[in-house]
Tab-separated table of C-alpha atoms in Angstrom:
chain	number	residue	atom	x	y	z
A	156	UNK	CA	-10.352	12.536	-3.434
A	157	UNK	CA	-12.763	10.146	-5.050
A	158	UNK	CA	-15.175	13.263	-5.792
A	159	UNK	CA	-12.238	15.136	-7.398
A	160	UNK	CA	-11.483	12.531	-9.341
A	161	UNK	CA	-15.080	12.300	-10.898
A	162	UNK	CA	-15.247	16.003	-11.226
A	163	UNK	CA	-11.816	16.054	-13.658
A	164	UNK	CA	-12.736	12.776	-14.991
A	165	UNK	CA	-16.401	14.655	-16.446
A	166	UNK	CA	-14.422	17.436	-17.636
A	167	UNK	CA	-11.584	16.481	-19.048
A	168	UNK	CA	-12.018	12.668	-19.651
A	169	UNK	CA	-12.234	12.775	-23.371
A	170	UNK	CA	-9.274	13.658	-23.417
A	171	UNK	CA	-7.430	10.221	-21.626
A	172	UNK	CA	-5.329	7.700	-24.009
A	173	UNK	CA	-6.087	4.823	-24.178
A	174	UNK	CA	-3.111	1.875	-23.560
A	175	UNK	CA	-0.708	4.813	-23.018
A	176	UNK	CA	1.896	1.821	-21.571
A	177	UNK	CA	1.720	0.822	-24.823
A	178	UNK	CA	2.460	4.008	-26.223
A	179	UNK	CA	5.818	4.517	-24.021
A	180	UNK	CA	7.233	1.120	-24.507
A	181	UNK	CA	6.379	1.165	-27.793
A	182	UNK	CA	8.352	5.023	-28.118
A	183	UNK	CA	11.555	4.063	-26.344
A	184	UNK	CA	11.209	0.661	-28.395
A	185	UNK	CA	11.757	2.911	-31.600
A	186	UNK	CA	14.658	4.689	-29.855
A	187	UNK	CA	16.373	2.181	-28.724
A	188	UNK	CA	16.226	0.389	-32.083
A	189	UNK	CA	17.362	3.205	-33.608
A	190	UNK	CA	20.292	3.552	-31.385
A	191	UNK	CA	21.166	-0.085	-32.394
A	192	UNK	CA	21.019	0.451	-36.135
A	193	UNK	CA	21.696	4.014	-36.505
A	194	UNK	CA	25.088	3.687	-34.139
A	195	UNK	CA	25.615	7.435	-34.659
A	196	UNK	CA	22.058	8.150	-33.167
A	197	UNK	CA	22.202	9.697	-29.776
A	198	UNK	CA	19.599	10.013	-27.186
A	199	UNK	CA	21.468	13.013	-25.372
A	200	UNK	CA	18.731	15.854	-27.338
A	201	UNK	CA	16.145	13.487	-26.112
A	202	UNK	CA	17.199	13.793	-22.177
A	203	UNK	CA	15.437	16.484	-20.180
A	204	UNK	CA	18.097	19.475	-19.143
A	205	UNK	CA	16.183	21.853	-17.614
A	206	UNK	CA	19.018	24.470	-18.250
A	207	UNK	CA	18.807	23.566	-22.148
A	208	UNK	CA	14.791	23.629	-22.084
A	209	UNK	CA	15.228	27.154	-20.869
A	210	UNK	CA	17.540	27.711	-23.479
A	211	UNK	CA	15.467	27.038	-26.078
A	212	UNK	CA	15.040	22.510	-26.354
A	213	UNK	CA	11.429	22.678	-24.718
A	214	UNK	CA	10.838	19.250	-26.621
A	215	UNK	CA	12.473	17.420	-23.754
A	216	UNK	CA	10.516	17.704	-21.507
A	217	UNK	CA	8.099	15.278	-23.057
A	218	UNK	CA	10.988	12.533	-25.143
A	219	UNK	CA	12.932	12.169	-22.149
A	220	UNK	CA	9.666	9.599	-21.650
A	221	UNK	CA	10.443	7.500	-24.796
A	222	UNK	CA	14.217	7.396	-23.437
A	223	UNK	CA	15.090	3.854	-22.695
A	224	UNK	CA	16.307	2.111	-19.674
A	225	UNK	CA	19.891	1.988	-19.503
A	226	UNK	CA	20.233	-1.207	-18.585
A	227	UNK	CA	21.536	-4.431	-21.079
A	228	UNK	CA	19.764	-5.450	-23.895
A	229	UNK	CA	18.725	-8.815	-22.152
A	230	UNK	CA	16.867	-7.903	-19.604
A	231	UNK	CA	15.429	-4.108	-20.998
A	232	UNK	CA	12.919	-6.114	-23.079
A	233	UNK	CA	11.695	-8.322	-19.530
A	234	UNK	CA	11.576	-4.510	-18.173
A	235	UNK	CA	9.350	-2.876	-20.964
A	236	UNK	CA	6.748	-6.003	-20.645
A	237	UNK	CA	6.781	-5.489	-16.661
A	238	UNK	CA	5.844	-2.069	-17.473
A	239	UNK	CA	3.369	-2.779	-19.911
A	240	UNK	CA	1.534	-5.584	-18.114
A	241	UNK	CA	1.489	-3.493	-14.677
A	242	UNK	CA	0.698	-0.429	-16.506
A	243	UNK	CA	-2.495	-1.613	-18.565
A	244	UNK	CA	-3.543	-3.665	-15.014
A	245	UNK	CA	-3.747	-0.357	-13.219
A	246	UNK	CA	-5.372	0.953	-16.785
A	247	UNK	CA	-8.630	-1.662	-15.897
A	248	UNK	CA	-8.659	-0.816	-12.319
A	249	UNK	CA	-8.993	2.914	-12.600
A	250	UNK	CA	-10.240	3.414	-15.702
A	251	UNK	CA	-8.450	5.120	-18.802
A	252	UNK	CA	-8.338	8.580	-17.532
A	253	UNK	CA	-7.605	7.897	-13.888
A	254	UNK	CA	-4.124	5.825	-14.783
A	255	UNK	CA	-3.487	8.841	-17.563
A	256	UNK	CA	-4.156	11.366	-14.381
A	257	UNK	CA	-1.555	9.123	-12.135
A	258	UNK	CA	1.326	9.300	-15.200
A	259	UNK	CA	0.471	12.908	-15.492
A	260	UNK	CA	0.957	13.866	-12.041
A	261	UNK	CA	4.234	11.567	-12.205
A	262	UNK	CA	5.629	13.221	-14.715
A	263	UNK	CA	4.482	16.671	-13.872
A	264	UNK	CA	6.483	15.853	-10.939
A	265	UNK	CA	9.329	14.839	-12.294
A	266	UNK	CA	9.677	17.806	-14.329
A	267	UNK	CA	9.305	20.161	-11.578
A	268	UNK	CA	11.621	18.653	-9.287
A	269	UNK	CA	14.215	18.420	-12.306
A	270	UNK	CA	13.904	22.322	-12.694
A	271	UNK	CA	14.927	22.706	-8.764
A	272	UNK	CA	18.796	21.483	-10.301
A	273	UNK	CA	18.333	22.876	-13.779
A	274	UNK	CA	21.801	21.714	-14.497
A	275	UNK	CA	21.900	17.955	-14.364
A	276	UNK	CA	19.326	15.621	-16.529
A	277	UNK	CA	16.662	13.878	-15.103
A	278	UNK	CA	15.600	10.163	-15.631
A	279	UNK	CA	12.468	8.671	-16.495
A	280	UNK	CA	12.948	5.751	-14.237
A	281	UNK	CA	11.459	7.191	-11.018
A	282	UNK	CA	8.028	7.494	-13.247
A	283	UNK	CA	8.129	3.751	-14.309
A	284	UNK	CA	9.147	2.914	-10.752
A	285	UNK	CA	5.756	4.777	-9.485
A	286	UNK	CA	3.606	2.306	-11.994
A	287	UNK	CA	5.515	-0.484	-10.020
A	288	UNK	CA	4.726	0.497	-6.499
A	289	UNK	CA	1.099	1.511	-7.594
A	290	UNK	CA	0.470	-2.395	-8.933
A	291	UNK	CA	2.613	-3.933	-5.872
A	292	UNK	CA	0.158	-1.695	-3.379
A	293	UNK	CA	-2.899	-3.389	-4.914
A	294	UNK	CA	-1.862	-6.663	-5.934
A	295	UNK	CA	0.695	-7.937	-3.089
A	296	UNK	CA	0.697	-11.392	-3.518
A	297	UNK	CA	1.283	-11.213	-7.485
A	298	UNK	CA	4.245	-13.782	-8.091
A	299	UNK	CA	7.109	-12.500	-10.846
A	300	UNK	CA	9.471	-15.605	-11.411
A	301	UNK	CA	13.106	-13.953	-11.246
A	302	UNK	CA	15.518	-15.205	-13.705
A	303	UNK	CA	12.540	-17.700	-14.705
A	304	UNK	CA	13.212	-19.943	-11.401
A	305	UNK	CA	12.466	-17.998	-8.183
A	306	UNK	CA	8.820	-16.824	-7.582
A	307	UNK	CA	8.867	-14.043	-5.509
A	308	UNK	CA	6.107	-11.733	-4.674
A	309	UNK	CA	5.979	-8.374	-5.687
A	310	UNK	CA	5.122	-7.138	-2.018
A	311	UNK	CA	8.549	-8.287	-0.832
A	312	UNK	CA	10.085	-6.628	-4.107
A	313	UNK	CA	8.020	-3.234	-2.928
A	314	UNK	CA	9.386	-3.123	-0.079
A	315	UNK	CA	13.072	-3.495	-1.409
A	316	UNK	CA	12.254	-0.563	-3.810
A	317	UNK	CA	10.887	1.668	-0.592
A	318	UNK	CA	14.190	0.974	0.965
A	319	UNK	CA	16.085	1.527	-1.937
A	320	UNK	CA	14.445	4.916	-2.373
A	321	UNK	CA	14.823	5.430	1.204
A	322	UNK	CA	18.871	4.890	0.710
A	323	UNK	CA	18.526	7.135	-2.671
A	324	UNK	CA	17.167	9.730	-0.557
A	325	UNK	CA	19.685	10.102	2.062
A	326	UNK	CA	22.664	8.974	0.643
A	327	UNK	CA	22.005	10.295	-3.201
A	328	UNK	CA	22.430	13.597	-4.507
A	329	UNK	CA	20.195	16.503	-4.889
A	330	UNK	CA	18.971	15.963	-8.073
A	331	UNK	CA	18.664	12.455	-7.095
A	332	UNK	CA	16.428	13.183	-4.005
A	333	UNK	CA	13.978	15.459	-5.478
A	334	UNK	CA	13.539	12.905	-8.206
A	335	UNK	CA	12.852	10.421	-5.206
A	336	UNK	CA	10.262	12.864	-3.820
A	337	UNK	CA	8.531	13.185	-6.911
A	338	UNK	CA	8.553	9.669	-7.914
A	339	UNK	CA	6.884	8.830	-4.565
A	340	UNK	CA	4.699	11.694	-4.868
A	341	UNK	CA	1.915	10.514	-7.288
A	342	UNK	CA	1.676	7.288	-5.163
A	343	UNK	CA	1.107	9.488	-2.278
A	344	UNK	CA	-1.665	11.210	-4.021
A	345	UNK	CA	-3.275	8.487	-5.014
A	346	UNK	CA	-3.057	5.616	-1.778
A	347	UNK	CA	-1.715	8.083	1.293
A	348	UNK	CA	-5.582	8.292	2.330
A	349	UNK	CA	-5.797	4.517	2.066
A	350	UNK	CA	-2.481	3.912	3.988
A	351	UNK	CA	-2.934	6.158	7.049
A	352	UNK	CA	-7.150	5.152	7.214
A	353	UNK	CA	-5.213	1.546	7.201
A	354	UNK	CA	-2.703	2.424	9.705
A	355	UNK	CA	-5.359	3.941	12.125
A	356	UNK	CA	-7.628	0.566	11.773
A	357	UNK	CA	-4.436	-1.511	12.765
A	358	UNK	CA	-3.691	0.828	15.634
A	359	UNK	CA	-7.118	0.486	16.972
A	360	UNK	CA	-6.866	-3.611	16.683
A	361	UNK	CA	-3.597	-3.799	18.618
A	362	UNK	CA	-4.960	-1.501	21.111
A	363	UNK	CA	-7.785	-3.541	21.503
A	364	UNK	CA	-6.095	-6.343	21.345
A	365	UNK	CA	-3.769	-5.710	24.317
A	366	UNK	CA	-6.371	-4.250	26.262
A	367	UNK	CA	-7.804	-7.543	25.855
A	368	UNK	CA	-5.004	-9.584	26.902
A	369	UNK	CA	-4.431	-6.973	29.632
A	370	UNK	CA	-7.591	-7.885	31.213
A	371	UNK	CA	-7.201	-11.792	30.769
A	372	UNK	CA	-3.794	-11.717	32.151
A	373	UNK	CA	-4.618	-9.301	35.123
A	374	UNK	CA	-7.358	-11.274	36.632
A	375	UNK	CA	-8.104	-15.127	35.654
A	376	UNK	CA	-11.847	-15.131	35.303
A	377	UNK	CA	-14.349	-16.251	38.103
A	378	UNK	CA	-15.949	-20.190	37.402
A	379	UNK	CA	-18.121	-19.794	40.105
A	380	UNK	CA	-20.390	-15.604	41.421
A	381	UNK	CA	-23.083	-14.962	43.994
A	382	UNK	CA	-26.478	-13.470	41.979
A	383	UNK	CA	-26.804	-11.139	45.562
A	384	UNK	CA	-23.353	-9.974	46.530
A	385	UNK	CA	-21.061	-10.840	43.918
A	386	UNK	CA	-18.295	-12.518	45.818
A	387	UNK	CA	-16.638	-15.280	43.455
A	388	UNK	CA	-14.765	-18.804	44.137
A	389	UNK	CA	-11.209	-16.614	43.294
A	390	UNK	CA	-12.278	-13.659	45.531
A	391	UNK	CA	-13.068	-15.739	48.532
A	392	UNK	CA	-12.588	-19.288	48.174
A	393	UNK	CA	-13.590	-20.412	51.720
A	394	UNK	CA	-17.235	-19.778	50.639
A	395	UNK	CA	-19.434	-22.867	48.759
A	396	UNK	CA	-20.964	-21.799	45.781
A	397	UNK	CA	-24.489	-23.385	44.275
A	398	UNK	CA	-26.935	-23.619	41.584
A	399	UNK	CA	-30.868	-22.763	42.239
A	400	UNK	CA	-32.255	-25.195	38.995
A	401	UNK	CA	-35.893	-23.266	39.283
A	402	UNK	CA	-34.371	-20.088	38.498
A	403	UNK	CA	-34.283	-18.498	35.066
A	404	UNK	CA	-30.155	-19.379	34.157
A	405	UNK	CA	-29.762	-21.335	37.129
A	406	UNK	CA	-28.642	-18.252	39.502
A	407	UNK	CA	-25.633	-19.105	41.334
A	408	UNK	CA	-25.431	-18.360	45.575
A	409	UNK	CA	-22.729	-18.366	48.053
A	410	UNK	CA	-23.122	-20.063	51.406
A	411	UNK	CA	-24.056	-17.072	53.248
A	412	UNK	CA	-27.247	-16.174	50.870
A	413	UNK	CA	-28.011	-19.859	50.256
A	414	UNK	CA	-30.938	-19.897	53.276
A	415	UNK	CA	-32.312	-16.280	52.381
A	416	UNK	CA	-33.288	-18.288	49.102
A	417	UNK	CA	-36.436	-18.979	48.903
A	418	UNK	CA	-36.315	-21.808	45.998
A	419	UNK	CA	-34.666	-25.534	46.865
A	420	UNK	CA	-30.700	-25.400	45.879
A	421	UNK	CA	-29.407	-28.193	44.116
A	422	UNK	CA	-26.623	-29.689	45.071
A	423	UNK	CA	-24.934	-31.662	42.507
A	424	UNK	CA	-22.955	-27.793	40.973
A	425	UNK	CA	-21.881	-27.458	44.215
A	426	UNK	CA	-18.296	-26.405	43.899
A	427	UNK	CA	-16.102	-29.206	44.395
């Protein structure tokens, strides 16, 4: 992947944008303005239709972008600078043409799976929602304060989005499944070699790790083992175990290779 991405990025590079978060918010900032002052304004020609881009409308396919979040005008402005800041973060990470490549792929996605029910209009929000995962995956412990009191970090806001787009998928419609799939299909592109190279390492740790405690919990370990036979204080306690002091690591003996010995034993590590 990383080679790939160098390869396009030396081809086709000059051609990135530069703060294209900017761009968007900026677009659906002009639309929804307009929607406010011009009050017979609609946004309905903006919405990609796949059915009316066949018929002639291929122009949606690139405004339904700049179509605004319907959500109320107090907290769509907190939503375009959550965009924006996450967006141009992931801008200085990758690099200009690499976060152009992951909205391209987004949105190349979106349109295809919005083709597969030509009939009903597809929604922007699944794109947006990619930028979020992307910045949550690389920055888990960045704090947003909800409702300017409660600092919550965006991992634990991730994971409420994977769930809800878990609940989208089975539950939701069609339409609202393949625009599920495709949302979580740049993300994929990008990270899925991270995540299962990340998944393996953790599956070797906990193997490892209760091998380990296997071990330590099968058998207590030995204080006391014979350099010549290798009997220990736990395998046959009856025996006396001591210490020759002239040899290299004090070499420990059990009572019946004590006299075959030919150094003096000591006896003060005699086992108690």
């Amino acid at each position: 992947m990383p080679s790939l991405l160098n390869k396009l990025e030396r081809v086709f590079g000059r051609f990135a944008i530069a703060s294209l978060s900017l761009y968007l918010v900026a677009g659906q900032v002009v639309v929804f303005l307009s929607g406010m002052l011009l009050h017979t304004l609609s946004i309905e020609p903006l919405l990609l239709v796949p059915v009316l881009v066949l018929h002639g409308q291929p122009w949606r396919v690139l405004t339904f972008l700049l179509v605004p979040p319907p959500i109320s005008w107090i907290f769509i402005a907190f939503s375009w600078w959550l965009f924006y800041l996450m967006g141009s973060a992931l801008e200085d990470y990758w690099g200009v043409f690499r976060y152009n490549l992951f909205l391209f792929i987004g949105w190349a996605l979106t349109v295809g799976a919005a083709f597969l029910t030509p009939g009903e209009p597809a929604t922007n929000a699944f794109v947006a929602g990619s930028v979020f995962l992307a910045f949550a995956y690389l920055n888990p412990d960045f704090e947003l304060v909800l409702f300017f009191i409660l600092p919550v970090k965006i991992k634990w806001l991730a994971m409420l989005t994977w769930v809800g787009y878990a609940a989208i998928f089975v539950l939701g419609s069609w339409s609202s499944r393949c625009q599920v799939f495709a949302a979580t299909g740049n993300f994929l592109i990008f990270f899925g070699r991270d995540i299962i190279l990340s998944a393996r390492l953790h599956r070797r740790r906990m193997t490892g790790a209760a091998q380990s405690f296997g071990r330590s919990s099968a058998e207590p370990e030995a204080r006391h083992r014979c350099h010549v036979c290798g009997k220990t204080d736990l395998t046959h306690p009856q025996l006396d175990f001591r210490y020759c002091s002239k040899c290299a690591g004090e070499q420990c003996y059990c009572s019946e290779h004590i006299f075959n010995h030919e150094h003096v034993l000591t006896d003060d590590k005699a086992k108690a």
